[in-house]
Amino acid sequence: MTQQHEKLSAFMDGELNEAEFIDSVKNDSELQAKWRSYHVIRSGLRKEATVMPEFDITARVAAALENEATVLAPKSKWRAIPGVNKIVPFMRQSGQFAVAASVAAAVILGVQQMNQPVPTEPFTTFQTTGTPQAGLAPVSLEQSQTLRNNNDMEALLEKRRQINALLADHEQQLKLKRAEEQSEQTVEDNPNQP
């Protein structure tokens, strides 16, 4: 067939004058399609293209898809990926530590805010005697904190004990959760063992 295409190209260039070849082009639909595409190409190269070329590649794509080999891959779980079994628990644990740190920070800030003395006046604008008031710095508008008595210190220590107990309880819950996850993982890894 390539010989026919070469003859068609030579005929278009004016190098071939065979009446038999014209009859073969009239009877062969493939040569007619080539004739049209060669004319479109020649017009495009000469910048004479007045007609948009009609490319119908759907049949060729459909044929190529039918001849395409089908490859079926097994479904893989994300746990089958190497290293994921180490990363996922680490990320889960990191998230738990972040939550615990946020809660601890909120509790500490709350305790500090609750233990602040409530000022009756933010600052004094007048002097009652010839000496400055005790507890006020000459350049500062804030009152200095007074020394706490024993009852306040005991209350503070009790609050700190409660916070430490909450943090210890949280750590224990994390350990229990990790132990549960490890036992579930071993059950998944070894389903035949009771």
C-alpha atoms as one frame of an Amber mdcrd trajectory, in Angstrom:
protein
   0.000   0.000   0.000   2.942   2.343   0.568   3.685   2.130  -3.150   0.160
   3.433  -3.835   0.760   6.325  -1.401   4.009   7.178  -3.157   2.248   7.165
  -6.524  -0.480   9.399  -5.069   2.128  11.861  -3.807   3.905  11.850  -7.172
   0.553  12.371  -8.965  -0.211  15.392  -6.760   3.217  16.849  -7.545   2.549
  16.461 -11.271   5.209  13.800 -11.733   2.811  10.979 -12.644   0.237  10.961
 -15.474  -1.389   7.535 -15.482  -5.066   7.188 -16.249  -5.112   3.797 -14.533
  -3.972   5.391 -11.278  -6.851   7.903 -11.426  -9.298   5.003 -11.745  -7.683
   3.223  -8.781  -8.049   6.423  -6.658 -11.741   6.652  -7.622 -12.378   3.053
  -6.535 -10.296   3.027  -3.320 -11.765   4.922  -0.334  -8.470   4.851   1.558
  -6.644   6.540  -1.315  -9.430   9.122  -1.536  -8.992   9.915   2.160  -5.245
  10.240   1.625  -5.914  12.465  -1.390  -8.005  14.807   0.793  -5.493  14.863
   3.634  -2.587  15.508   1.238  -4.482  18.460  -0.249  -5.210  19.850   3.205
  -1.545  19.477   4.162  -0.386  21.135   0.935  -2.835  24.030   1.403  -1.712
  24.434   5.005   1.959  24.528   4.041   1.251  27.118   1.359  -0.970  29.037
   3.804  -3.880  28.662   1.398  -6.045  26.671   3.769  -9.620  27.777   3.306
 -11.175  24.620   4.660 -10.509  23.285   8.158  -9.232  19.756   7.977 -11.621
  17.189   9.350  -9.782  14.874  11.634 -11.825  11.992  12.893  -9.582  10.048
  15.190 -12.334   8.442  17.243 -12.227   5.201  15.296  -8.454   4.921  15.678
  -8.609   5.696  19.420 -11.400   3.155  19.934  -9.409   0.511  18.054  -6.289
   1.293  20.068  -8.264   1.001  23.310  -9.688  -2.356  22.266  -6.200  -3.653
  21.552  -4.870  -2.257  24.842  -3.985  -4.866  27.413  -5.975  -4.677  30.632
  -3.898  -4.701  33.781  -5.633  -5.394  37.057  -3.727  -4.432  40.160  -4.734
  -5.710  43.580  -6.186  -3.210  45.998  -3.585  -2.240  48.503  -4.190  -0.995
  51.976  -2.325   2.039  53.194  -0.853  -0.134  55.916   0.890  -2.271  53.289
   3.096   0.673  52.317   6.545   0.319  53.931   7.089   2.732  56.789   3.450
   3.709  57.215   3.071   1.407  60.206   5.751   3.457  61.940   4.586   6.907
  60.831   0.843   6.684  61.539   1.168   5.822  65.255   3.820   8.515  65.616
   1.521  11.110  64.030  -1.397   9.964  66.200   0.794  10.196  69.300   2.081
  13.626  68.249  -1.493  14.847  67.916  -2.325  13.551  71.387   0.707  15.299
  72.849  -0.300  18.532  71.116  -3.790  18.327  72.631  -2.339  17.548  76.058
   0.086  20.476  75.799  -2.730  22.821  74.768  -4.897  21.728  77.685  -1.982
  22.088  80.105  -1.185  25.573  78.813  -4.840  26.635  79.110  -5.025  25.317
  82.681  -1.805  27.051  83.704  -2.898  30.368  82.192  -6.303  30.033  83.834
  -4.753  29.383  87.241  -2.421  32.326  86.834  -5.298  34.605  85.883  -7.416
  33.435  88.812  -4.591  34.043  91.287  -4.076  37.663  90.225  -5.186  40.132
  92.910  -8.101  42.296  91.884  -6.918  45.909  91.967  -9.359  48.417  93.354
  -7.583  51.299  91.671  -5.110  50.810  88.856  -2.918  53.678  90.086  -2.980
  56.643  92.368  -2.824  60.145  90.906  -2.325  62.021  94.130   0.076  61.746
  96.992  -1.481  61.370 100.455   1.685  62.060 102.389   5.096  63.449 101.662
   6.516  59.973 100.968   5.544  57.727  98.095   3.045  54.992  98.809   4.456
  51.604  99.623   4.228  49.103  96.805   4.296  51.626  93.958   7.385  52.213
  91.918   7.985  55.814  90.949   8.009  54.992  87.179   5.440  52.206  87.171
   1.676  52.334  87.314   1.324  48.741  88.512   1.071  47.718  92.129   3.621
  45.276  93.377   2.280  41.973  94.640   2.062  41.532  98.340   3.580  38.483
  99.983   1.154  35.641 100.198   0.306  34.168 103.518   0.492  30.459 104.315
  -3.149  29.774 103.353  -2.617  31.202  99.867   0.558  29.155  99.406  -1.221
  25.980 100.498  -4.064  26.653  98.074  -1.559  27.214  95.274   0.269  23.998
  96.115  -3.039  22.095  96.160  -3.929  23.450  92.704  -0.520  22.430  91.383
  -1.000  18.928  92.814  -4.362  18.695  91.041  -2.806  19.780  87.744  -0.008
  17.235  88.125  -2.579  14.530  88.919  -4.542  15.432  85.768  -1.388  15.285
  83.647  -0.373  11.921  85.166  -3.872  10.566  84.474  -3.660  11.783  80.879
  -0.304  10.061  80.368  -1.705   6.829  81.818  -4.666   6.991  79.430  -2.262
   7.467  76.515  -0.306   4.370  77.575  -3.520   2.326  77.820  -4.615   3.515
  74.389  -1.228   2.565  72.887  -1.455  -0.877  74.488  -4.940  -1.386  72.996
  -3.727  -0.324  69.554  -0.762  -2.670  69.750  -2.994  -5.579  70.731  -5.356
  -4.773  67.842  -2.381  -4.607  65.493  -1.115  -8.016  66.612  -4.603  -9.469
  66.125  -4.695  -8.017  62.590  -1.200  -9.283  61.825  -1.852 -12.801  63.205
  -5.556 -13.576  62.668  -5.078 -17.352  63.168  -3.926 -17.073  66.789  -6.640
 -17.011  69.497
